[in-house]
Amino acid sequence: MPARIHPPTPTNLRRLAAALRRGELVAVPTETVYGLAAHALDPRACRAIFRAKGRPARDPLIVHVLDLAHAERLAVFNPAARRLARRFWPGPLTLVLPKQPCVPGVVTAGGATVALRAPAHPLARRLLRLAKIPLAAPSANLFGYISPTEAAHVVDGLGRRIRHVLDGGACPVGVESTILDLTNPARPRILRPGAVTAATLAKFLGRPVGQAPRQAAKGRLLAPGMLARHYSPRTPLVIRNPRGRRPHGVAGIFLRKPAGPTGRDIYWLSERGALAEIARNLYRVLRAADQGGHRQIWIEALPVAAGGLAVALHDRLRRAAASG
Ligand code: TXA
Ligand code: MG
């Protein structure tokens, strides 16, 4: 039975909350991307997430909660983590902290820390309130492929592997949350850049915020971003100026709508180049280009020097374009 896309009616929300409590999987919209949610304290339910995604068991899950009070039941907070949660939750910031004993090992891939965030999306919050359980939820895509930002994207990848998708329309942020490792509060480290930037965090904390090494040592996994290749289309993707003369069969993705005539091998990420709009559109356009039957895709480089969201977008593009 293929997955059903459920409109967010009160009845559907109640039914989906009950399904989650029973240990079933439900794909849920968040402000960043769609998550594949399951009861975080039910190891069997969490194992089903790994099966559905084809995700290696050594890659831990993010747990979604309503607020700081709920989060403190799952992780040991330090004062810096508490201040961050009060300031940035609900929102696209994930905190990595020492886990409490109640968090099953399958969620943390056997590790002593857990990643937590309170999502801002109203539908994710309504489900959390109705289900009254923490929800483990990685992005709702097949492992390694582009994250879904619309219900139809979830069905494209997982349609034969899960039963329920809650429809929340397009995700307003469009790239995954910032992951901040706070296990040592004296040395906060970003494991994955996102909409909450390093500069914002450093200013708020009043201390430098480090970046995790680009690649984890000896096959160890720090965060998904630590896999060189991730978020990838199947069509080879190259970061290269698409204005140049493209060989036949090579599509171009522009940051802003190009002037002049456009064709079916030309895509763009925004009308005028605004970063928030580029972020919202990036994964949808990558998917469209991937399914366009092209031999190769050239995508314009992000202005990383602009800082802010450009850093997160550049990070995703670099990984999407990595070969192998
Ligand atoms: O915006 C988001 O974060 C979305 C939405 C659904 O919330 N979720 C998401 O999940 O991007 P996922 O699984 O695709 O990426 C989360 C990554 C994991 O792959 C894992 O490597 C990292 O977070 N992670 C989870 N627990 C961790 C931990 N204890 N220590 C370090 N990294 C962890
Ligand atoms: Mg993911």
Tab-separated table of C-alpha atoms and ligand atoms in Angstrom:
chain	number	residue	atom	x	y	z
A	1	MET	CA	0.000	0.000	0.000
A	2	PRO	CA	1.583	3.303	-1.064
A	3	ALA	CA	1.897	6.173	1.430
A	4	ARG	CA	-1.079	8.472	1.909
A	5	ILE	CA	-0.713	12.225	2.024
A	6	HIS	CA	-2.979	13.451	4.827
A	7	PRO	CA	-4.258	17.042	4.819
A	8	PRO	CA	-3.742	18.582	8.274
A	9	THR	CA	-7.332	18.346	9.529
A	10	PRO	CA	-7.941	18.011	13.283
A	11	THR	CA	-9.125	14.410	12.788
A	12	ASN	CA	-6.061	13.457	10.754
A	13	LEU	CA	-3.747	15.059	13.305
A	14	ARG	CA	-5.388	13.065	16.104
A	15	ARG	CA	-5.125	9.840	14.086
A	16	LEU	CA	-1.493	10.424	13.174
A	17	ALA	CA	-0.612	11.253	16.787
A	18	ALA	CA	-2.219	7.958	17.831
A	19	ALA	CA	-0.283	6.104	15.100
A	20	LEU	CA	2.975	7.594	16.411
A	21	ARG	CA	2.108	6.526	19.969
A	22	ARG	CA	1.560	2.967	18.646
A	23	GLY	CA	5.056	2.969	17.140
A	24	GLU	CA	4.192	3.709	13.493
A	25	LEU	CA	6.186	6.027	11.223
A	26	VAL	CA	4.750	9.369	10.072
A	27	ALA	CA	6.484	11.882	7.800
A	28	VAL	CA	5.978	15.322	9.307
A	29	PRO	CA	6.656	18.838	7.993
A	30	THR	CA	9.088	20.992	9.972
A	31	GLU	CA	10.278	24.500	9.171
A	32	THR	CA	13.527	23.067	7.735
A	33	VAL	CA	12.679	19.851	5.841
A	34	TYR	CA	10.194	16.974	6.250
A	35	GLY	CA	11.184	14.533	9.001
A	36	LEU	CA	10.424	10.814	9.230
A	37	ALA	CA	9.081	10.668	12.782
A	38	ALA	CA	8.739	7.844	15.278
A	39	HIS	CA	8.273	7.446	19.051
A	40	ALA	CA	11.767	8.317	20.302
A	41	LEU	CA	11.492	6.148	23.432
A	42	ASP	CA	10.360	3.053	21.488
A	43	PRO	CA	13.448	1.250	20.113
A	44	ARG	CA	11.372	-0.856	17.719
A	45	ALA	CA	9.772	2.246	16.194
A	46	CYS	CA	13.185	3.892	15.857
A	47	ARG	CA	14.662	0.829	14.174
A	48	ALA	CA	11.889	1.102	11.578
A	49	ILE	CA	13.178	4.603	10.676
A	50	PHE	CA	16.594	3.160	9.806
A	51	ARG	CA	15.007	0.403	7.707
A	52	ALA	CA	12.707	2.764	5.804
A	53	LYS	CA	15.514	5.181	4.951
A	54	GLY	CA	18.194	2.570	4.321
A	55	ARG	CA	20.196	4.515	6.896
A	56	PRO	CA	23.249	2.942	8.566
A	57	ALA	CA	22.646	2.238	12.270
A	58	ARG	CA	25.788	4.191	13.177
A	59	ASP	CA	24.158	7.497	12.095
A	60	PRO	CA	22.201	8.828	15.126
A	61	LEU	CA	18.755	10.497	15.000
A	62	ILE	CA	17.627	13.997	16.038
A	63	VAL	CA	14.892	13.979	18.689
A	64	HIS	CA	12.148	16.600	18.415
A	65	VAL	CA	10.482	18.016	21.519
A	66	LEU	CA	8.003	20.771	22.295
A	67	ASP	CA	10.239	22.868	24.527
A	68	LEU	CA	13.135	23.055	26.964
A	69	ALA	CA	11.204	21.392	29.803
A	70	HIS	CA	10.617	18.301	27.666
A	71	ALA	CA	14.194	18.395	26.381
A	72	GLU	CA	15.610	18.304	29.924
A	73	ARG	CA	14.019	14.886	30.427
A	74	LEU	CA	16.141	13.541	27.560
A	75	ALA	CA	19.468	15.353	27.918
A	76	VAL	CA	21.685	16.874	30.607
A	77	PHE	CA	21.613	20.612	29.988
A	78	ASN	CA	24.344	23.045	30.965
A	79	PRO	CA	23.692	26.793	31.434
A	80	ALA	CA	24.870	27.689	27.908
A	81	ALA	CA	22.547	25.069	26.374
A	82	ARG	CA	19.639	26.378	28.448
A	83	ARG	CA	20.260	29.947	27.307
A	84	LEU	CA	20.438	28.837	23.683
A	85	ALA	CA	17.225	26.838	23.938
A	86	ARG	CA	15.421	29.799	25.516
A	87	ARG	CA	16.619	32.121	22.766
A	88	PHE	CA	16.467	29.945	19.614
A	89	TRP	CA	13.675	27.430	20.294
A	90	PRO	CA	11.373	26.726	18.716
A	91	GLY	CA	13.571	26.958	15.626
A	92	PRO	CA	16.232	25.421	13.373
A	93	LEU	CA	18.926	24.836	16.015
A	94	THR	CA	19.815	21.303	17.173
A	95	LEU	CA	21.807	20.893	20.398
A	96	VAL	CA	24.019	17.855	21.065
A	97	LEU	CA	24.243	17.106	24.797
A	98	PRO	CA	24.879	14.157	27.140
A	99	LYS	CA	21.841	11.893	27.012
A	100	GLN	CA	19.642	10.837	29.927
A	101	PRO	CA	19.349	7.076	30.543
A	102	CYS	CA	15.786	6.931	29.120
A	103	VAL	CA	16.994	7.630	25.555
A	104	PRO	CA	17.422	4.295	23.738
A	105	GLY	CA	20.785	3.435	22.241
A	106	VAL	CA	19.278	3.001	18.770
A	107	VAL	CA	18.498	6.763	18.720
A	108	THR	CA	22.055	7.804	19.603
A	109	ALA	CA	23.780	5.030	17.623
A	110	GLY	CA	25.068	3.698	20.906
A	111	GLY	CA	26.648	7.032	21.839
A	112	ALA	CA	26.484	8.944	25.122
A	113	THR	CA	25.048	12.118	23.545
A	114	VAL	CA	21.690	12.982	22.033
A	115	ALA	CA	20.752	15.638	19.429
A	116	LEU	CA	17.623	17.636	20.327
A	117	ARG	CA	15.561	20.388	18.817
A	118	ALA	CA	12.158	22.027	19.265
A	119	PRO	CA	10.750	22.572	15.757
A	120	ALA	CA	8.914	25.816	14.967
A	121	HIS	CA	6.503	24.420	12.355
A	122	PRO	CA	2.934	24.685	13.713
A	123	LEU	CA	1.978	21.203	12.442
A	124	ALA	CA	5.018	19.535	13.985
A	125	ARG	CA	4.161	21.283	17.237
A	126	ARG	CA	0.513	20.218	17.104
A	127	LEU	CA	1.556	16.596	16.586
A	128	LEU	CA	4.047	16.784	19.456
A	129	ARG	CA	1.329	18.213	21.703
A	130	LEU	CA	-1.226	15.571	20.724
A	131	ALA	CA	1.155	12.605	20.810
A	132	LYS	CA	2.752	13.667	24.114
A	133	ILE	CA	5.962	11.812	23.234
A	134	PRO	CA	9.341	12.945	21.904
A	135	LEU	CA	9.737	12.250	18.187
A	136	ALA	CA	12.941	10.947	16.635
A	137	ALA	CA	13.030	12.245	13.076
A	138	PRO	CA	15.772	12.342	10.469
A	139	SER	CA	15.023	13.930	7.115
A	140	ALA	CA	12.337	11.886	5.306
A	141	ASN	CA	14.428	10.836	2.299
A	142	LEU	CA	16.300	7.713	1.260
A	143	PHE	CA	19.738	7.823	2.862
A	144	GLY	CA	22.121	10.046	0.904
A	145	TYR	CA	19.507	11.593	-1.405
A	146	ILE	CA	18.216	15.175	-1.397
A	147	SER	CA	16.120	16.124	1.668
A	148	PRO	CA	12.368	16.581	1.043
A	149	THR	CA	10.780	20.031	1.366
A	150	GLU	CA	7.293	19.028	0.109
A	151	ALA	CA	4.990	16.090	0.883
A	152	ALA	CA	5.304	14.837	-2.713
A	153	HIS	CA	9.104	14.612	-2.310
A	154	VAL	CA	8.617	12.254	0.642
A	155	VAL	CA	6.335	10.038	-1.423
A	156	ASP	CA	8.843	10.053	-4.290
A	157	GLY	CA	11.508	8.477	-2.092
A	158	LEU	CA	9.659	6.591	0.644
A	159	GLY	CA	6.214	6.088	-0.909
A	160	ARG	CA	6.484	2.298	-0.829
A	161	ARG	CA	8.211	2.141	2.533
A	162	ILE	CA	5.952	4.186	4.832
A	163	ARG	CA	2.200	4.676	5.208
A	164	HIS	CA	1.658	8.245	6.392
A	165	VAL	CA	2.728	11.690	5.244
A	166	LEU	CA	1.288	14.785	6.923
A	167	ASP	CA	0.949	17.548	4.332
A	168	GLY	CA	2.246	20.922	5.457
A	169	GLY	CA	3.002	22.356	2.030
A	170	ALA	CA	6.507	23.657	1.314
A	171	CYS	CA	8.975	24.002	4.217
A	172	PRO	CA	9.668	27.690	4.932
A	173	VAL	CA	13.427	27.432	5.688
A	174	GLY	CA	14.379	24.675	3.248
A	175	VAL	CA	17.766	23.526	4.645
A	176	GLU	CA	18.370	21.321	7.677
A	177	SER	CA	18.923	22.761	11.152
A	178	THR	CA	22.247	23.991	12.476
A	179	ILE	CA	23.748	21.247	14.681
A	180	LEU	CA	25.722	22.598	17.645
A	181	ASP	CA	27.746	20.247	19.850
A	182	LEU	CA	27.583	21.582	23.404
A	183	THR	CA	28.815	18.512	25.266
A	184	ASN	CA	31.764	20.684	26.282
A	185	PRO	CA	30.123	24.110	26.846
A	186	ALA	CA	33.526	25.802	26.977
A	187	ARG	CA	34.104	24.731	23.373
A	188	PRO	CA	30.882	24.803	21.374
A	189	ARG	CA	31.283	23.323	17.877
A	190	ILE	CA	29.082	23.462	14.809
A	191	LEU	CA	28.697	19.979	13.315
A	192	ARG	CA	26.443	21.133	10.469
A	193	PRO	CA	25.839	24.754	9.385
A	194	GLY	CA	22.232	25.918	9.037
A	195	ALA	CA	19.983	28.953	9.291
A	196	VAL	CA	21.264	29.848	12.788
A	197	THR	CA	24.783	30.933	11.878
A	198	ALA	CA	28.130	30.530	13.666
A	199	ALA	CA	28.446	34.312	13.991
A	200	THR	CA	25.001	34.605	15.607
A	201	LEU	CA	25.787	31.801	18.062
A	202	ALA	CA	29.241	33.151	18.957
A	203	LYS	CA	27.840	36.612	19.576
A	204	PHE	CA	25.020	35.272	21.730
A	205	LEU	CA	27.301	32.975	23.754
A	206	GLY	CA	30.111	35.506	24.006
A	207	ARG	CA	32.689	32.867	23.073
A	208	PRO	CA	34.141	31.479	19.857
A	209	VAL	CA	32.191	28.723	18.124
A	210	GLY	CA	34.314	26.121	16.354
A	211	GLN	CA	33.602	24.150	13.201
A	212	ALA	CA	33.910	20.393	13.136
A	213	PRO	CA	36.584	19.093	10.782
A	214	ARG	CA	35.325	18.727	7.230
A	215	GLN	CA	35.566	14.971	7.416
A	216	ALA	CA	35.434	12.818	10.524
A	217	ALA	CA	38.549	10.837	11.337
A	218	LYS	CA	38.751	7.181	10.229
A	219	GLY	CA	35.173	6.623	9.174
A	220	ARG	CA	33.756	8.010	12.406
A	221	LEU	CA	30.591	9.969	11.859
A	222	LEU	CA	30.188	13.338	13.598
A	223	ALA	CA	27.073	14.469	11.763
A	224	PRO	CA	25.553	13.709	8.375
A	225	GLY	CA	27.312	16.674	6.960
A	226	MET	CA	30.484	14.813	7.796
A	227	LEU	CA	29.893	12.408	4.953
A	228	ALA	CA	31.660	13.896	1.969
A	229	ARG	CA	28.818	12.846	-0.323
A	230	HIS	CA	25.302	13.536	0.920
A	231	TYR	CA	22.180	15.376	-0.156
A	232	SER	CA	23.056	14.205	-3.663
A	233	PRO	CA	21.124	14.046	-6.913
A	234	ARG	CA	21.773	10.997	-9.128
A	235	THR	CA	22.712	13.146	-12.096
A	236	PRO	CA	26.333	14.319	-11.776
A	237	LEU	CA	26.340	17.830	-10.309
A	238	VAL	CA	29.188	20.281	-10.849
A	239	ILE	CA	29.613	23.680	-9.188
A	240	ARG	CA	30.494	25.679	-12.277
A	241	ASN	CA	29.247	28.852	-13.912
A	242	PRO	CA	26.233	27.737	-16.015
A	243	ARG	CA	26.579	30.885	-18.141
A	244	GLY	CA	29.563	29.302	-19.807
A	245	ARG	CA	28.970	27.294	-23.005
A	246	ARG	CA	27.302	24.125	-21.758
A	247	PRO	CA	27.663	20.979	-23.875
A	248	HIS	CA	24.487	19.372	-25.171
A	249	GLY	CA	22.530	17.599	-22.414
A	250	VAL	CA	24.021	19.666	-19.606
A	251	ALA	CA	21.489	21.648	-17.551
A	252	GLY	CA	22.234	24.914	-15.739
A	253	ILE	CA	20.993	26.035	-12.324
A	254	PHE	CA	21.305	29.790	-11.720
A	255	LEU	CA	21.086	31.564	-8.370
A	256	ARG	CA	18.706	34.120	-9.873
A	257	LYS	CA	16.440	34.003	-12.866
A	258	PRO	CA	18.582	34.690	-15.921
A	259	ALA	CA	17.650	37.499	-18.254
A	260	GLY	CA	16.489	36.550	-21.722
A	261	PRO	CA	14.850	33.400	-23.023
A	262	THR	CA	14.866	30.260	-20.863
A	263	GLY	CA	14.618	26.635	-21.930
A	264	ARG	CA	13.920	23.289	-20.301
A	265	ASP	CA	17.570	22.845	-19.412
A	266	ILE	CA	17.639	26.097	-17.418
A	267	TYR	CA	16.606	26.333	-13.752
A	268	TRP	CA	16.891	29.090	-11.164
A	269	LEU	CA	16.785	29.245	-7.387
A	270	SER	CA	15.296	32.712	-6.886
A	271	GLU	CA	13.849	35.690	-8.705
A	272	ARG	CA	16.400	38.206	-7.409
A	273	GLY	CA	19.104	36.272	-5.578
A	274	ALA	CA	17.815	36.558	-1.975
A	275	LEU	CA	19.471	33.828	0.137
A	276	ALA	CA	16.316	32.894	2.076
A	277	GLU	CA	14.501	32.287	-1.204
A	278	ILE	CA	17.441	30.287	-2.581
A	279	ALA	CA	17.371	28.114	0.572
A	280	ARG	CA	13.614	27.529	0.280
A	281	ASN	CA	13.927	26.451	-3.370
A	282	LEU	CA	17.274	24.638	-3.437
A	283	TYR	CA	16.167	21.047	-2.831
A	284	ARG	CA	13.011	21.332	-4.962
A	285	VAL	CA	15.009	22.646	-7.903
A	286	LEU	CA	17.775	20.059	-7.454
A	287	ARG	CA	15.128	17.328	-7.547
A	288	ALA	CA	13.479	18.812	-10.635
A	289	ALA	CA	16.823	19.084	-12.432
A	290	ASP	CA	17.752	15.538	-11.336
A	291	GLN	CA	14.533	14.251	-12.905
A	292	GLY	CA	14.911	16.336	-16.054
A	293	GLY	CA	16.810	13.631	-17.950
A	294	HIS	CA	20.038	15.643	-18.184
A	295	ARG	CA	23.509	14.177	-18.563
A	296	GLN	CA	25.030	16.579	-16.068
A	297	ILE	CA	24.005	19.653	-14.066
A	298	TRP	CA	26.081	22.794	-13.629
A	299	ILE	CA	25.116	24.914	-10.651
A	300	GLU	CA	26.284	28.436	-9.928
A	301	ALA	CA	28.482	28.834	-6.807
A	302	LEU	CA	27.005	30.433	-3.680
A	303	PRO	CA	28.530	33.718	-2.481
A	304	VAL	CA	30.081	32.157	0.686
A	305	ALA	CA	31.809	35.430	1.476
A	306	ALA	CA	28.349	36.842	2.152
A	307	GLY	CA	28.327	34.604	5.273
A	308	GLY	CA	25.037	33.740	6.980
A	309	LEU	CA	22.824	31.271	5.144
A	310	ALA	CA	25.269	31.184	2.223
A	311	VAL	CA	27.629	29.069	4.375
A	312	ALA	CA	24.973	26.395	4.949
A	313	LEU	CA	23.908	26.440	1.298
A	314	HIS	CA	27.474	26.171	0.072
A	315	ASP	CA	28.067	23.256	2.467
A	316	ARG	CA	25.082	21.343	1.030
A	317	LEU	CA	26.068	22.079	-2.563
A	318	ARG	CA	29.632	20.989	-2.013
A	319	ARG	CA	28.404	17.671	-0.608
A	320	ALA	CA	25.752	17.252	-3.291
A	321	ALA	CA	28.444	17.774	-5.910
A	322	ALA	CA	31.057	15.469	-4.325
A	323	SER	CA	31.704	12.471	-6.560
A	324	GLY	CA	31.947	8.870	-5.442
B	1	TXA	O1	16.393	20.228	10.262
B	1	TXA	C1	16.695	19.102	10.644
B	1	TXA	O2	17.609	18.898	11.456
B	1	TXA	C2	15.900	17.935	10.074
B	1	TXA	C3	14.454	18.048	10.572
B	1	TXA	C4	13.622	16.862	10.225
B	1	TXA	O3	14.460	18.282	11.957
B	1	TXA	N1	16.478	16.685	10.455
B	1	TXA	C5	17.609	16.207	9.911
B	1	TXA	O4	17.938	14.939	10.372
B	1	TXA	O5	18.281	16.820	9.112
B	1	TXA	P1	19.082	14.040	9.700
B	1	TXA	O6	19.065	12.731	10.369
B	1	TXA	O7	18.915	14.018	8.247
B	1	TXA	O8	20.363	14.745	10.178
B	1	TXA	C6	20.636	14.786	11.565
B	1	TXA	C7	22.008	14.381	11.853
B	1	TXA	C8	22.279	12.875	11.860
B	1	TXA	O9	22.549	12.348	10.615
B	1	TXA	C9	23.468	12.749	12.773
B	1	TXA	O10	24.694	12.556	12.097
B	1	TXA	C10	23.437	14.052	13.548
B	1	TXA	O11	22.333	14.769	13.174
B	1	TXA	N2	23.333	13.650	14.918
B	1	TXA	C11	22.291	13.092	15.526
B	1	TXA	N3	22.584	12.792	16.791
B	1	TXA	C12	23.856	13.187	16.979
B	1	TXA	C13	24.745	13.137	18.073
B	1	TXA	N4	24.376	12.625	19.245
B	1	TXA	N5	25.988	13.630	17.896
B	1	TXA	C14	26.359	14.153	16.714
B	1	TXA	N6	25.566	14.222	15.631
B	1	TXA	C15	24.336	13.737	15.762
B	2	MG	MG	19.252	13.811	6.323
